Amino acid sequence: MNPVPETRPGLLAVPDKMPYTQSMLIDRFGRHVTYVRISVTDRCDFRCVYCMAEDMVFVPRAQLLTLEELAIIAQAFTELGVTKIRITGGEPLVRRNVIKLFRDIGQLSGLIELVTTTNGSQLPRMARDLKDAGVRRINISLDSLDPDKFRRITRVGDLNKVLAGIDAAIDAGFELIKINAVVLKNRNHDEVADLVRFASGKGMDISFIEEMPLGVIGDHDRAEAYYSSDQIRTELEKTFTLIPTTESTGGPARYYRIQETGTRVGFISPHSHNFCESCNRVRLTCEGRLLLCLGQEHSVDLRHVVRAHPGNMEKLKQAIRNSMMIKPKGHDFNLQAKPVILRYMNVTGG
Ligand code: SAM
Ligand code: SF4
């Protein structure tokens, strides 16, 4: 195979002479890609300490995919058998006119699930529109129920706004609302039982996430702040009875049910339990870089494709098909080493 030429530094160009012709997205390891996470902006109204540096420099607007380009790429994916799309960011709900994108994607034939992940701050004004656009399930990030701790973790966030956002989502009637909490030692590890109680009380699921080493955040030493899913589970077992379940949402989380309340509790554990063998997803950054793995830099420049061949759906689909040839076997996260992945989670689309 000829080496793939580069367009932007670190990016692979359209590998359009490669021999991938199938109508579904299957990689070299036989994994079937049916799920795409799309980051629609790297901007955010929060500055969470695990996600961003305090003085983040954001991508210039001209480098962002337009809403039209995002919709076309989403369409190409659904024509290649993708059935689930998550709109994320940065904070997806701070992107201007993003509801239009939700509506456009919500109407794509073949799409079974349109979902989103948000910090919740904009939900009081947008929850209803999201539901009407076709979003069925929503993940809301909430790391602390203490306003001061919440402010320290998000640097600028207002807990009350997020709590109001959660209530607005409940009122809007989503099929499922899940709380996502990143747990850091000595920041919020003592709140895991309270967070489960809060989620149970409102009929929501909750997932706990181990921090991943993406980007140079400056705030803390990630190895020191590491708090494993096993530690969280042990902590929860002091208060609740956790019943393991084989339920899956097709993602990396391992699930338990709380016997006392029926609440589903997930654990996303990239360090303690590698989840790569069953990976069914790829990610599109807000600049149009198709990332084949969260923890590696293998990528294809889809912005180049849509801008070089406007309206040419076949070129776009072929570039996506070909990308399957470079989807790596798995990530290689190492908390002891300097960050190898310099891209931040807000650019990546968590
Ligand atoms: N702004 C939205 C939010 O916070 O939900 C969506 C984007 S955010 C990048 C998506 C998810 O990634 C959030 O649940 C967040 O807590 C998580 N996240 C961000 N940085 C992370 C990191 N370094 N390790 C693990 N999870 C991270
Ligand atoms: Fe913003 Fe979400 Fe990153 Fe927090 S985790 S800074 S809310 S993008």
Coordinates of C-alpha atoms and ligand atoms in Angstrom, one line a residue:
M1 CA 0.0 0.0 0.0
N2 CA 1.3 3.5 -0.8
P3 CA 1.8 5.8 2.1
V4 CA -1.1 8.2 2.7
P5 CA -0.1 11.8 1.9
E6 CA -0.7 14.5 4.5
T7 CA -2.8 17.6 4.2
R8 CA -2.7 19.4 7.5
P9 CA 0.2 18.5 9.9
G10 CA -0.7 15.3 11.8
L11 CA -3.7 14.5 9.5
L12 CA -4.1 12.0 6.8
A13 CA -5.5 13.0 3.5
V14 CA -8.3 11.4 1.6
P15 CA -7.0 7.9 1.0
D16 CA -9.1 7.6 -2.1
K17 CA -7.2 4.9 -3.9
M18 CA -7.7 2.4 -1.2
P19 CA -9.7 -0.7 -1.8
Y20 CA -12.6 -0.4 0.7
T21 CA -15.9 -0.9 -1.0
Q22 CA -18.3 -2.4 1.4
S23 CA -21.5 -0.6 2.3
M24 CA -21.0 -1.0 6.1
L25 CA -18.2 0.3 8.2
I26 CA -16.1 -2.7 9.3
D27 CA -12.5 -2.3 10.4
R28 CA -9.5 -4.6 10.0
F29 CA -10.3 -6.2 13.4
G30 CA -13.9 -7.1 12.3
R31 CA -15.4 -4.3 14.5
H32 CA -18.6 -2.9 13.0
V33 CA -18.8 0.9 13.4
T34 CA -22.4 2.0 14.0
Y35 CA -21.9 5.0 16.3
V36 CA -20.5 8.4 15.6
R37 CA -19.9 11.1 18.2
I38 CA -19.8 14.6 16.7
S39 CA -18.2 17.5 18.4
V40 CA -19.9 20.6 17.1
T41 CA -17.8 23.1 18.9
D42 CA -14.7 23.2 21.2
R43 CA -16.1 26.2 23.0
C44 CA -17.8 25.9 26.4
D45 CA -19.2 28.1 29.2
F46 CA -17.4 25.9 31.8
R47 CA -13.7 25.2 32.2
C48 CA -13.7 21.8 33.9
V49 CA -10.3 21.1 35.4
Y50 CA -10.0 17.6 33.8
C51 CA -11.1 18.7 30.4
M52 CA -9.5 22.1 29.7
A53 CA -6.6 24.4 30.6
E54 CA -7.7 27.6 32.3
D55 CA -6.5 29.8 29.4
M56 CA -7.8 27.6 26.6
V57 CA -7.2 28.9 23.0
F58 CA -10.2 27.9 20.9
V59 CA -10.2 26.9 17.2
P60 CA -10.7 29.9 14.9
R61 CA -14.2 30.0 13.5
A62 CA -13.2 29.5 9.9
Q63 CA -11.7 26.1 10.8
L64 CA -14.9 24.8 12.3
L65 CA -17.2 22.7 10.2
T66 CA -20.3 24.7 9.3
L67 CA -23.7 23.4 10.4
E68 CA -24.4 22.4 6.8
E69 CA -21.1 20.5 6.6
L70 CA -21.8 18.7 9.8
A71 CA -25.2 17.7 8.5
I72 CA -23.8 16.3 5.3
I73 CA -21.2 14.3 7.1
A74 CA -23.8 12.9 9.4
Q75 CA -25.9 11.9 6.4
A76 CA -22.9 10.1 4.9
F77 CA -22.4 8.1 8.0
T78 CA -26.1 7.1 8.2
E79 CA -25.9 6.0 4.5
L80 CA -23.0 3.8 5.6
G81 CA -25.0 2.0 8.3
V82 CA -24.4 4.3 11.3
T83 CA -27.5 4.1 13.5
K84 CA -26.5 6.2 16.5
I85 CA -25.2 9.8 16.6
R86 CA -24.2 11.7 19.7
I87 CA -23.9 15.5 19.4
T88 CA -21.3 16.7 21.9
G89 CA -18.5 19.2 22.2
G90 CA -17.2 21.4 24.0
E91 CA -20.7 22.4 25.1
P92 CA -22.9 21.6 22.1
L93 CA -25.7 23.9 23.2
V94 CA -23.6 27.0 23.1
R95 CA -23.1 26.6 19.3
R96 CA -25.3 29.2 17.5
N97 CA -28.4 27.6 15.8
V98 CA -27.4 24.1 16.8
I99 CA -31.1 23.1 17.2
K100 CA -31.3 23.3 13.4
L101 CA -28.5 20.7 13.2
F102 CA -30.3 18.5 15.7
R103 CA -33.5 18.8 13.5
D104 CA -31.6 18.0 10.3
I105 CA -29.9 15.0 11.8
G106 CA -33.0 13.8 13.6
Q107 CA -34.7 13.4 10.2
L108 CA -32.0 11.2 8.6
S109 CA -33.4 7.9 7.5
G110 CA -31.5 4.9 9.1
L111 CA -30.7 6.8 12.2
I112 CA -32.2 5.0 15.2
E113 CA -30.8 7.1 18.1
L114 CA -30.0 10.8 18.2
V115 CA -28.5 11.6 21.6
T116 CA -26.5 14.4 23.2
T117 CA -24.1 15.1 26.1
T118 CA -24.3 18.5 27.7
N119 CA -23.2 20.2 30.9
G120 CA -26.9 21.2 31.4
S121 CA -26.4 24.9 31.7
Q122 CA -28.5 25.7 28.6
L123 CA -31.2 23.1 29.2
P124 CA -33.6 25.5 30.9
R125 CA -34.1 27.2 27.6
M126 CA -33.4 24.4 25.2
A127 CA -34.6 21.1 26.6
R128 CA -38.0 21.2 24.9
D129 CA -36.5 22.1 21.5
L130 CA -34.0 19.2 21.7
K131 CA -36.8 16.8 22.5
D132 CA -38.9 18.1 19.6
A133 CA -35.9 17.8 17.3
G134 CA -35.8 14.0 17.9
V135 CA -33.3 13.6 20.8
R136 CA -34.5 10.7 22.8
R137 CA -31.8 10.3 25.4
I138 CA -29.6 12.9 27.0
N139 CA -26.5 12.7 29.2
I140 CA -25.9 15.5 31.6
S141 CA -22.6 16.0 33.4
L142 CA -22.7 16.6 37.1
D143 CA -19.6 16.0 39.3
S144 CA -20.8 17.6 42.6
L145 CA -23.9 18.6 44.4
D146 CA -22.0 21.1 46.5
P147 CA -22.0 24.6 44.9
D148 CA -18.4 25.4 46.0
K149 CA -17.0 22.1 44.9
F150 CA -18.9 22.3 41.7
R151 CA -17.4 25.8 41.0
R152 CA -13.9 24.5 41.8
I153 CA -14.2 21.6 39.4
T154 CA -15.9 23.6 36.6
R155 CA -13.9 26.7 37.5
V156 CA -16.8 29.0 36.5
G157 CA -20.0 26.8 36.5
D158 CA -23.1 27.6 38.5
L159 CA -24.6 24.5 40.1
N160 CA -28.1 26.0 40.3
K161 CA -28.3 26.5 36.6
V162 CA -27.4 22.8 36.0
L163 CA -29.9 21.6 38.5
A164 CA -32.5 23.8 36.8
G165 CA -31.4 22.2 33.5
I166 CA -31.9 18.7 34.9
D167 CA -35.4 19.6 35.9
A168 CA -36.1 21.1 32.5
A169 CA -34.9 17.9 30.9
I170 CA -37.2 15.8 33.2
D171 CA -40.1 18.1 32.3
A172 CA -39.4 17.8 28.5
G173 CA -39.9 14.0 28.8
F174 CA -36.7 12.4 27.4
E175 CA -36.8 8.6 27.3
L176 CA -33.7 8.4 29.5
I177 CA -31.6 10.9 31.3
K178 CA -28.2 9.8 32.5
I179 CA -25.8 11.7 34.8
N180 CA -22.1 11.5 34.0
A181 CA -19.7 12.2 36.8
V182 CA -15.9 12.2 36.4
V183 CA -14.5 11.3 39.8
L184 CA -11.2 12.8 41.1
K185 CA -9.6 11.8 44.3
N186 CA -9.9 14.6 46.9
R187 CA -12.2 16.7 44.7
N188 CA -15.4 14.8 44.6
H189 CA -14.7 11.1 45.5
D190 CA -16.6 11.5 48.7
E191 CA -19.8 12.4 46.9
V192 CA -20.3 9.2 44.9
A193 CA -23.1 7.9 47.2
D194 CA -24.8 11.3 47.2
L195 CA -24.7 11.5 43.4
V196 CA -26.3 8.0 43.2
R197 CA -29.0 9.1 45.7
F198 CA -29.7 12.2 43.7
A199 CA -29.9 10.3 40.4
S200 CA -32.2 7.7 42.0
G201 CA -34.5 10.4 43.4
K202 CA -35.1 11.9 40.0
G203 CA -35.4 8.6 38.1
M204 CA -32.1 9.0 36.2
D205 CA -29.2 6.6 35.5
I206 CA -25.7 7.6 36.5
S207 CA -22.3 6.7 35.1
F208 CA -18.9 7.3 36.8
I209 CA -16.0 8.0 34.5
E210 CA -12.3 7.6 35.2
E211 CA -10.3 10.7 34.1
M212 CA -8.5 10.2 30.8
P213 CA -5.2 11.9 30.0
L214 CA -6.2 14.1 27.1
G215 CA -4.4 17.4 26.7
V216 CA -2.2 19.3 29.1
I217 CA -4.6 20.7 31.7
G218 CA -2.2 22.3 34.2
D219 CA -4.6 22.0 37.2
H220 CA -3.6 18.7 38.8
D221 CA -1.4 15.6 38.5
R222 CA -3.7 13.1 36.8
A223 CA -2.0 10.1 38.4
E224 CA -2.5 11.6 41.9
A225 CA -6.1 12.4 41.2
Y226 CA -6.9 8.9 39.8
Y227 CA -9.8 7.2 41.5
S228 CA -10.7 3.9 40.1
S229 CA -14.1 2.5 39.2
D230 CA -13.3 -0.4 41.7
Q231 CA -12.8 2.2 44.5
I232 CA -16.1 3.9 43.6
R233 CA -17.9 0.5 43.6
T234 CA -16.5 -0.4 47.0
E235 CA -17.6 3.0 48.3
L236 CA -21.1 2.5 47.0
E237 CA -21.4 -1.0 48.4
K238 CA -21.2 0.6 51.9
T239 CA -24.6 2.1 51.3
F240 CA -26.3 0.2 48.4
T241 CA -26.5 -3.4 47.1
L242 CA -25.1 -3.4 43.6
I243 CA -26.3 -6.2 41.3
P244 CA -24.1 -6.8 38.2
T245 CA -26.1 -6.7 35.0
T246 CA -25.3 -7.7 31.4
E247 CA -27.3 -4.7 30.2
S248 CA -25.4 -2.5 27.8
T249 CA -26.0 0.6 25.8
G250 CA -23.4 -0.6 23.3
G251 CA -20.7 1.5 24.9
P252 CA -17.8 0.9 27.2
A253 CA -19.7 1.2 30.5
R254 CA -20.2 -1.8 32.7
Y255 CA -23.5 -1.6 34.5
Y256 CA -25.0 -2.5 37.9
R257 CA -28.4 -2.0 39.3
I258 CA -29.0 -0.6 42.8
Q259 CA -31.2 -3.2 44.4
E260 CA -32.9 -0.7 46.7
T261 CA -33.9 1.8 43.9
G262 CA -33.5 0.0 40.6
T263 CA -31.1 2.8 39.4
R264 CA -28.6 1.8 36.8
V265 CA -25.1 2.7 37.6
G266 CA -22.4 2.5 34.9
F267 CA -18.6 2.6 35.2
I268 CA -16.4 3.8 32.4
S269 CA -13.0 2.6 33.2
P270 CA -10.5 3.2 30.5
H271 CA -7.6 2.5 32.9
S272 CA -8.8 -0.4 35.0
H273 CA -10.9 -2.2 32.3
N274 CA -9.9 -1.7 28.7
F275 CA -12.9 -1.6 26.4
C276 CA -11.3 -1.6 23.0
E277 CA -12.2 -5.0 21.6
S278 CA -15.8 -4.2 21.3
C279 CA -15.4 -0.6 20.1
N280 CA -18.2 0.4 17.7
R281 CA -17.5 4.1 17.4
V282 CA -15.6 6.9 15.8
R283 CA -15.4 10.6 16.6
L284 CA -15.6 13.7 14.4
T285 CA -13.8 16.7 15.9
C286 CA -15.3 20.2 15.4
E287 CA -12.6 20.8 12.8
G288 CA -13.7 17.9 10.7
R289 CA -11.0 15.4 11.7
L290 CA -12.4 11.9 11.9
L291 CA -10.7 10.2 14.8
L292 CA -10.7 6.5 14.7
C293 CA -9.8 6.1 18.4
L294 CA -10.1 8.3 21.4
G295 CA -6.7 7.5 22.7
Q296 CA -4.7 7.5 19.4
E297 CA -4.1 10.1 16.7
H298 CA -5.1 8.0 13.6
S299 CA -7.4 10.3 11.7
V300 CA -8.7 11.4 8.3
D301 CA -9.4 15.0 7.3
L302 CA -13.1 15.0 6.3
R303 CA -13.2 18.8 6.2
H304 CA -10.7 18.7 3.4
V305 CA -13.0 16.2 1.6
V306 CA -16.2 18.2 1.9
R307 CA -14.5 21.5 1.0
A308 CA -12.5 20.1 -2.0
H309 CA -15.5 18.2 -3.4
P310 CA -18.6 20.2 -2.4
G311 CA -21.8 18.2 -2.8
N312 CA -19.9 15.0 -3.7
M313 CA -21.4 12.5 -1.3
E314 CA -19.6 9.5 -2.9
K315 CA -16.2 11.0 -2.3
L316 CA -17.1 11.7 1.3
K317 CA -18.5 8.2 1.8
Q318 CA -15.4 6.6 0.2
A319 CA -13.1 8.6 2.6
I320 CA -15.1 7.4 5.5
R321 CA -15.0 3.8 4.3
N322 CA -11.3 4.0 3.8
S323 CA -10.7 5.3 7.3
M324 CA -11.7 1.8 8.5
M325 CA -8.2 0.7 7.4
I326 CA -6.5 2.8 9.9
K327 CA -8.7 2.3 13.0
P328 CA -6.2 1.2 15.6
K329 CA -6.6 -1.9 17.8
G330 CA -6.9 0.1 21.0
H331 CA -5.8 3.0 23.1
D332 CA -2.7 3.2 25.2
F333 CA -3.5 5.5 28.1
N334 CA -0.8 5.8 30.7
L335 CA -1.3 8.1 33.6
Q336 CA 2.4 8.0 34.6
A337 CA 3.7 9.3 31.3
K338 CA 3.4 12.8 30.0
P339 CA 0.2 13.2 28.0
V340 CA 0.8 11.6 24.6
I341 CA -2.5 12.8 23.3
L342 CA -2.2 16.6 23.3
R343 CA -5.7 17.2 22.0
Y344 CA -8.2 18.1 24.7
M345 CA -11.5 16.3 25.4
N346 CA -13.5 19.4 24.4
V347 CA -12.0 19.2 20.8
T348 CA -12.3 15.5 20.7
G349 CA -15.9 15.2 21.6
G350 CA -16.3 13.3 24.9
Ligands
SAM1 N1 -19.8 19.8 27.6 C1 -20.5 18.6 27.7 C2 -20.4 17.9 29.0 O1 -19.6 18.3 29.8 O2 -21.2 17.0 29.2 C3 -20.1 17.6 26.6 C4 -18.7 17.5 26.2 S1 -17.7 16.8 27.5 C5 -16.1 16.8 26.8 C6 -18.3 15.1 27.5 C7 -18.0 14.3 28.7 O3 -16.6 14.1 28.8 C8 -18.4 14.9 30.0 O4 -19.2 14.0 30.8 C9 -17.1 15.2 30.7 O5 -17.2 15.1 32.1 C10 -16.2 14.1 30.1 N2 -14.7 14.5 30.2 C11 -14.1 15.6 29.8 N3 -12.8 15.5 30.0 C12 -12.6 14.3 30.4 C13 -11.4 13.6 30.7 N4 -10.2 14.1 30.6 N5 -11.5 12.3 31.2 C14 -12.7 11.7 31.3 N6 -13.9 12.3 31.0 C15 -13.8 13.6 30.5
SF4_2 FE1 -17.1 22.1 29.0 FE2 -17.9 19.6 29.1 FE3 -15.3 20.2 29.0 FE4 -16.6 20.7 31.2 S1 -16.3 18.7 30.3 S2 -15.2 22.1 30.2 S3 -18.6 21.3 30.4 S4 -16.7 20.6 27.4

